[in-house]
CSV table of C-alpha atoms in Angstrom, one decimal:
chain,number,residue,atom,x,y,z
A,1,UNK,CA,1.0,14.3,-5.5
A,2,UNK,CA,0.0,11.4,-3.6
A,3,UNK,CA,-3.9,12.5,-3.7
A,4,UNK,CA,-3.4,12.7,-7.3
A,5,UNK,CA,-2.2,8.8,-7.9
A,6,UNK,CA,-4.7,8.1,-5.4
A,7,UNK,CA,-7.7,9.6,-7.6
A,8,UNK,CA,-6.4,7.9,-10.9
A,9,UNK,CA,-7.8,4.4,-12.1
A,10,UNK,CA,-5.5,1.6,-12.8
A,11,UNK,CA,-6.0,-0.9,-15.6
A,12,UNK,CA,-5.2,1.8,-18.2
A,13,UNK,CA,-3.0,1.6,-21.4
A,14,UNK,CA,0.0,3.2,-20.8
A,15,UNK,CA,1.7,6.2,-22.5
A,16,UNK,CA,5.2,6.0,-25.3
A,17,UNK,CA,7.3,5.0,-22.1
A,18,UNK,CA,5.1,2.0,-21.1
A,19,UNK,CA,4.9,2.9,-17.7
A,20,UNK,CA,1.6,2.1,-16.2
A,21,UNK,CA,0.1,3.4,-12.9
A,22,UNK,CA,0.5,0.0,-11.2
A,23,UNK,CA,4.7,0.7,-11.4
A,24,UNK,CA,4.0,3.9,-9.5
A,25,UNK,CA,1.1,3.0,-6.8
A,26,UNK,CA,3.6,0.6,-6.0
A,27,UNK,CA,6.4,2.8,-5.5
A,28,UNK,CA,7.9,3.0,-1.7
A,29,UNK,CA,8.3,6.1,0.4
A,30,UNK,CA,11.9,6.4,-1.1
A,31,UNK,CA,10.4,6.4,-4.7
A,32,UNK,CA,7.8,8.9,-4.3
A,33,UNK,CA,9.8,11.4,-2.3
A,34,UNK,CA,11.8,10.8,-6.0
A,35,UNK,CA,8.9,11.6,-8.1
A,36,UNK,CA,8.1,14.6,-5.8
A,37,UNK,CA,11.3,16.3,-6.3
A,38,UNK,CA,11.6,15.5,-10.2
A,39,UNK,CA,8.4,16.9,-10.4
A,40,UNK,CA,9.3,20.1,-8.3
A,41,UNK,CA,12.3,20.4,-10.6
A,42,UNK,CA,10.1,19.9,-13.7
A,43,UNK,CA,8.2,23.0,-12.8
A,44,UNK,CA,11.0,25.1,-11.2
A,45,UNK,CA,12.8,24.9,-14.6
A,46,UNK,CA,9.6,25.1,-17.0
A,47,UNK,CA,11.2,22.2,-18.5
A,48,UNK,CA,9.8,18.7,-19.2
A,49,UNK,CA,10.7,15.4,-20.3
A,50,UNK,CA,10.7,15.0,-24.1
A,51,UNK,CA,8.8,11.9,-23.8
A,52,UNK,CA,6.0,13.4,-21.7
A,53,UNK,CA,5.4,15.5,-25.0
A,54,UNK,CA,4.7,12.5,-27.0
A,55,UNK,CA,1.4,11.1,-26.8
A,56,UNK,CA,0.2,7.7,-28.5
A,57,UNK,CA,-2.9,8.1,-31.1
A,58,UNK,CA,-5.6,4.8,-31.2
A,59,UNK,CA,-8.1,5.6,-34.2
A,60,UNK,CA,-10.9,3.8,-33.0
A,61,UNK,CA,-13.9,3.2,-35.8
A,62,UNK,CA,-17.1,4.7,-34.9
A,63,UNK,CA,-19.9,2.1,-34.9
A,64,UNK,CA,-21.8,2.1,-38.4
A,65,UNK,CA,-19.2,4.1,-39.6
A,66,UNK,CA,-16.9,4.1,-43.2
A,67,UNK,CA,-14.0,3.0,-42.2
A,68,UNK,CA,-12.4,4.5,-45.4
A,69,UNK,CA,-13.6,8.2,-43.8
A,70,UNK,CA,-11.2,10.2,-41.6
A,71,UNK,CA,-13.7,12.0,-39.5
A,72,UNK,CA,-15.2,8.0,-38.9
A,73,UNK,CA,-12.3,7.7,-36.4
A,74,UNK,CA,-12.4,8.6,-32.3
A,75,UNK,CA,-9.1,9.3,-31.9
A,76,UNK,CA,-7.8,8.2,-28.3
A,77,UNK,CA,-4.7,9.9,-26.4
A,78,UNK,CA,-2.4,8.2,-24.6
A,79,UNK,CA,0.1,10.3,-21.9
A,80,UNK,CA,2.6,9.6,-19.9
A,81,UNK,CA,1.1,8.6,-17.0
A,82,UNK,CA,3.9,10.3,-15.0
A,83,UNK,CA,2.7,13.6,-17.3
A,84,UNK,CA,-1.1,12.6,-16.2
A,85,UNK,CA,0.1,12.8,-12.6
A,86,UNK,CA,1.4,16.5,-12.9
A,87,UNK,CA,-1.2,17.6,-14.9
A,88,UNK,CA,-3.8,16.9,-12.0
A,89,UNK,CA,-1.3,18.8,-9.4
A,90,UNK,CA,-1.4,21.7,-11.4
A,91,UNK,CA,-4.6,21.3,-12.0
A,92,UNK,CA,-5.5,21.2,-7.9
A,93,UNK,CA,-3.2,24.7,-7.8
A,94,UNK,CA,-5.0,26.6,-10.3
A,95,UNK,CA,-8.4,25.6,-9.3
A,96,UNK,CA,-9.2,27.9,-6.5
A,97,UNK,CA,-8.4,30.7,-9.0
A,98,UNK,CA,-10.6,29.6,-11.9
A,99,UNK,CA,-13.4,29.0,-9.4
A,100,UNK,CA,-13.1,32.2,-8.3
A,101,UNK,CA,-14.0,33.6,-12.2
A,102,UNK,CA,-16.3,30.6,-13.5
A,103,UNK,CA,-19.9,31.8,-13.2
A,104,UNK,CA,-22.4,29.5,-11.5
A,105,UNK,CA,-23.9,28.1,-15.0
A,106,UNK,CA,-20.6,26.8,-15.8
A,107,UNK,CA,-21.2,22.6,-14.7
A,108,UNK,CA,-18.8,21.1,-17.2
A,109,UNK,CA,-15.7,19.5,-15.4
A,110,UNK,CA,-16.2,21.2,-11.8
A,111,UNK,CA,-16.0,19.1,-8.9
A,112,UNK,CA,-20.1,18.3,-8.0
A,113,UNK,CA,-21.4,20.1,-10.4
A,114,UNK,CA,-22.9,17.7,-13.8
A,115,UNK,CA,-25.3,17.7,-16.7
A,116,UNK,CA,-28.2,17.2,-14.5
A,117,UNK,CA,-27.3,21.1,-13.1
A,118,UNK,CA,-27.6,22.2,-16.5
A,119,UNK,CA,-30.9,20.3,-17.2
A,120,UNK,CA,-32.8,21.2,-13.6
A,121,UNK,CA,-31.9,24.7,-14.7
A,122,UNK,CA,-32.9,24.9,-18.2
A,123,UNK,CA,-36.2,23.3,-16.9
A,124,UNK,CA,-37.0,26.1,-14.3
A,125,UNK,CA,-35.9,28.8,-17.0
A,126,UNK,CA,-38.6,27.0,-19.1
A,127,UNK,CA,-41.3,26.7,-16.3
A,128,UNK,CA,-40.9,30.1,-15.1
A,129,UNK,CA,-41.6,31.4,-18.6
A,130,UNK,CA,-44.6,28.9,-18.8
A,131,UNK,CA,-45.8,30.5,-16.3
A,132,UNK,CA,-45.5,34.0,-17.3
A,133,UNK,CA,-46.8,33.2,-21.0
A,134,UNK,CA,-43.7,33.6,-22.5
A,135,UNK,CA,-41.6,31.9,-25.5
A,136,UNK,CA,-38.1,30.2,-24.2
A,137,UNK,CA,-35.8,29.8,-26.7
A,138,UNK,CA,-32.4,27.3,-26.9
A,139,UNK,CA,-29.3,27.7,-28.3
A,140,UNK,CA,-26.6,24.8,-28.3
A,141,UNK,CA,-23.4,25.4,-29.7
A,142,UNK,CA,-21.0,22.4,-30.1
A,143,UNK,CA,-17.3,23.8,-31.0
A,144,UNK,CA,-15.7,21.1,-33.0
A,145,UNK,CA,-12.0,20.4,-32.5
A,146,UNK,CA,-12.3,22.9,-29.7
A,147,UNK,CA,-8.7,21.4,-27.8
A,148,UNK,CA,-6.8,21.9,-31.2
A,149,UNK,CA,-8.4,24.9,-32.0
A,150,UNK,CA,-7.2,26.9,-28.6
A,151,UNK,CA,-5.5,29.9,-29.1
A,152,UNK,CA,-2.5,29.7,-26.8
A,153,UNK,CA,-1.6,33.1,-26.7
A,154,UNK,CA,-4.7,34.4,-25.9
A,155,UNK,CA,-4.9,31.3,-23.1
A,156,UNK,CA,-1.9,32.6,-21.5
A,157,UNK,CA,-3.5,35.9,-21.0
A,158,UNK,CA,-6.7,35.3,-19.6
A,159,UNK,CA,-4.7,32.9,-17.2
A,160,UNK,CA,-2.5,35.8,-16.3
A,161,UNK,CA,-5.8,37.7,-15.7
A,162,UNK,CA,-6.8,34.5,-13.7
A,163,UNK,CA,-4.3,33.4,-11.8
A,164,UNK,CA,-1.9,36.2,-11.9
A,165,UNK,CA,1.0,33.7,-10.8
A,166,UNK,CA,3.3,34.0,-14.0
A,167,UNK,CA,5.5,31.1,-12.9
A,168,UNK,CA,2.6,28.9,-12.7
A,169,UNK,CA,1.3,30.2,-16.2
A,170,UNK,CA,4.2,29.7,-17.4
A,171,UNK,CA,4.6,25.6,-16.5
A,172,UNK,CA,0.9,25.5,-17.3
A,173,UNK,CA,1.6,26.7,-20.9
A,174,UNK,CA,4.8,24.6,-21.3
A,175,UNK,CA,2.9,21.4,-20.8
A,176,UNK,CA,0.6,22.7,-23.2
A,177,UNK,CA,3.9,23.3,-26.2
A,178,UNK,CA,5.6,21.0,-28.5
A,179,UNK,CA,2.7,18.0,-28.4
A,180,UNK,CA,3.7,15.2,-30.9
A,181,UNK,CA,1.9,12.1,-31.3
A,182,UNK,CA,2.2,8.7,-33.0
A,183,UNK,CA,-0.9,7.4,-35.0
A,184,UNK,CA,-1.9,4.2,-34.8
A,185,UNK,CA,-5.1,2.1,-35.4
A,186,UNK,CA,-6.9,0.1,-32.4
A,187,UNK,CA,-9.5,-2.4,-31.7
A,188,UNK,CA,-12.6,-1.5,-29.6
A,189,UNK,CA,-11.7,-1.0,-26.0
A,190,UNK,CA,-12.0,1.3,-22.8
A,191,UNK,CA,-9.1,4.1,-22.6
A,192,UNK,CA,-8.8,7.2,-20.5
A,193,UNK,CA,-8.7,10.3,-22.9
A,194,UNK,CA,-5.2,12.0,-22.3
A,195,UNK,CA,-4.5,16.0,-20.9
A,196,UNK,CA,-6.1,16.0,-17.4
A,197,UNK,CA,-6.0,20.2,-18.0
A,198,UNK,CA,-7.1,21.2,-21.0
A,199,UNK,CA,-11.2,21.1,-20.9
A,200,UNK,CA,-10.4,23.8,-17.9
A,201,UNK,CA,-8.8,25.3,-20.2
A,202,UNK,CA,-11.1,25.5,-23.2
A,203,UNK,CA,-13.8,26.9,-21.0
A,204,UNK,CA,-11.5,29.9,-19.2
A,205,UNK,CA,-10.6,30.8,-22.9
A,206,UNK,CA,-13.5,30.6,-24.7
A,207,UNK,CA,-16.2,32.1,-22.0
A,208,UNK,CA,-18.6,29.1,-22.4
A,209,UNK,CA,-20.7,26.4,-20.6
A,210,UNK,CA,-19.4,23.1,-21.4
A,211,UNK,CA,-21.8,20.2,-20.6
């Protein structure tokens, strides 16, 4: 828990419960042996807060867009950052399992791994067929509204397949349930996109390469 504060940025707009991560980098020895054991209990009991669920919406205006379009918006999430905290210790449990299964192409949201993986490898791909004389061809797929799109059920059983820890499945999936958000519109500024978890998830479910 402690690496995971350590890890996130400060300066960030806070979640519904206008907690920011200044309150807890600032917590004592006595506080964070607190948030260690309501966290424990949190995934002992499958059970979260209701206001962890709850996540504030900014609809920020693309530039050059109509601002009288929907799909003109860049909608920004803002979590709990207590919520953001868990979600990266979870996140560090169930990585050395999904490591295990993700095949070496896959550089999207690995730890060293980037776009520039991705690139240096299509360009080999492209100069070893050079070479041979041959025709390389591209396909790019971009799945739109991928996140909201997930099925949940068929999530939970490729991370049974996975992990093959049911508890831990189970938590995973129960931060994953009964999201509500508040829309609201914003100004033009710099915020940390909400759910530290669920691009892992997106590509364990789907199969794919995300850049």
């Amino acid at each position: 828990m402690t690496q995971a504060i350590h890890n996130m940025k400060c300066g960030k707009a806070p979640g519904p419960d206008n907690i920011h991560l200044e309150f807890i980098n600032n917590l004592g020895p006595s506080g964070l042996k607190w948030l260690a054991v309501f966290f424990s209990t949190c995934m002992r009991l499958d059970l979260l807060p209701k206001i962890w669920r709850k996540a504030n919406i900014i609809a920020i205006l693309k530039s050059g867009k109509d601002a009288k379009v929907p799909k003109s918006y860049r909608p920004i999430s803002l979590l709990c950052v207590q919520l953001k905290i868990l979600e990266r210790v979870v996140l560090s449990r169930i990585t050395p399992y999904v490591e295990k299964c993700l095949p070496d192409f896959q550089a999207g949201f690995r730890a060293g791994r980037s776009t520039i993986d991705q690139v240096l490898q299509l360009c080999s791909i492209i100069e070893d067929g050079f070479q041979l004389k041959q025709k390389t061809a591209v396909a790019l797929v971009d799945l739109t509204a991928a996140y909201d799109t997930v099925w949940h059920q068929g999530l939970q059983l490729k991370l049974l397949r996975t992990i093959r820890d049911k508890h831990l499945v189970a938590f995973t999936m129960e931060t994953l349930s009964n999201r509500r958000f508040v829309l609201r519109s914003g100004v033009r500024r710099k915020f940390e996109w909400g759910g530290f978890i669920h691009w892992r998830m997106v590509s364990i479910v789907f199969g794919v390469r995300c850049l």
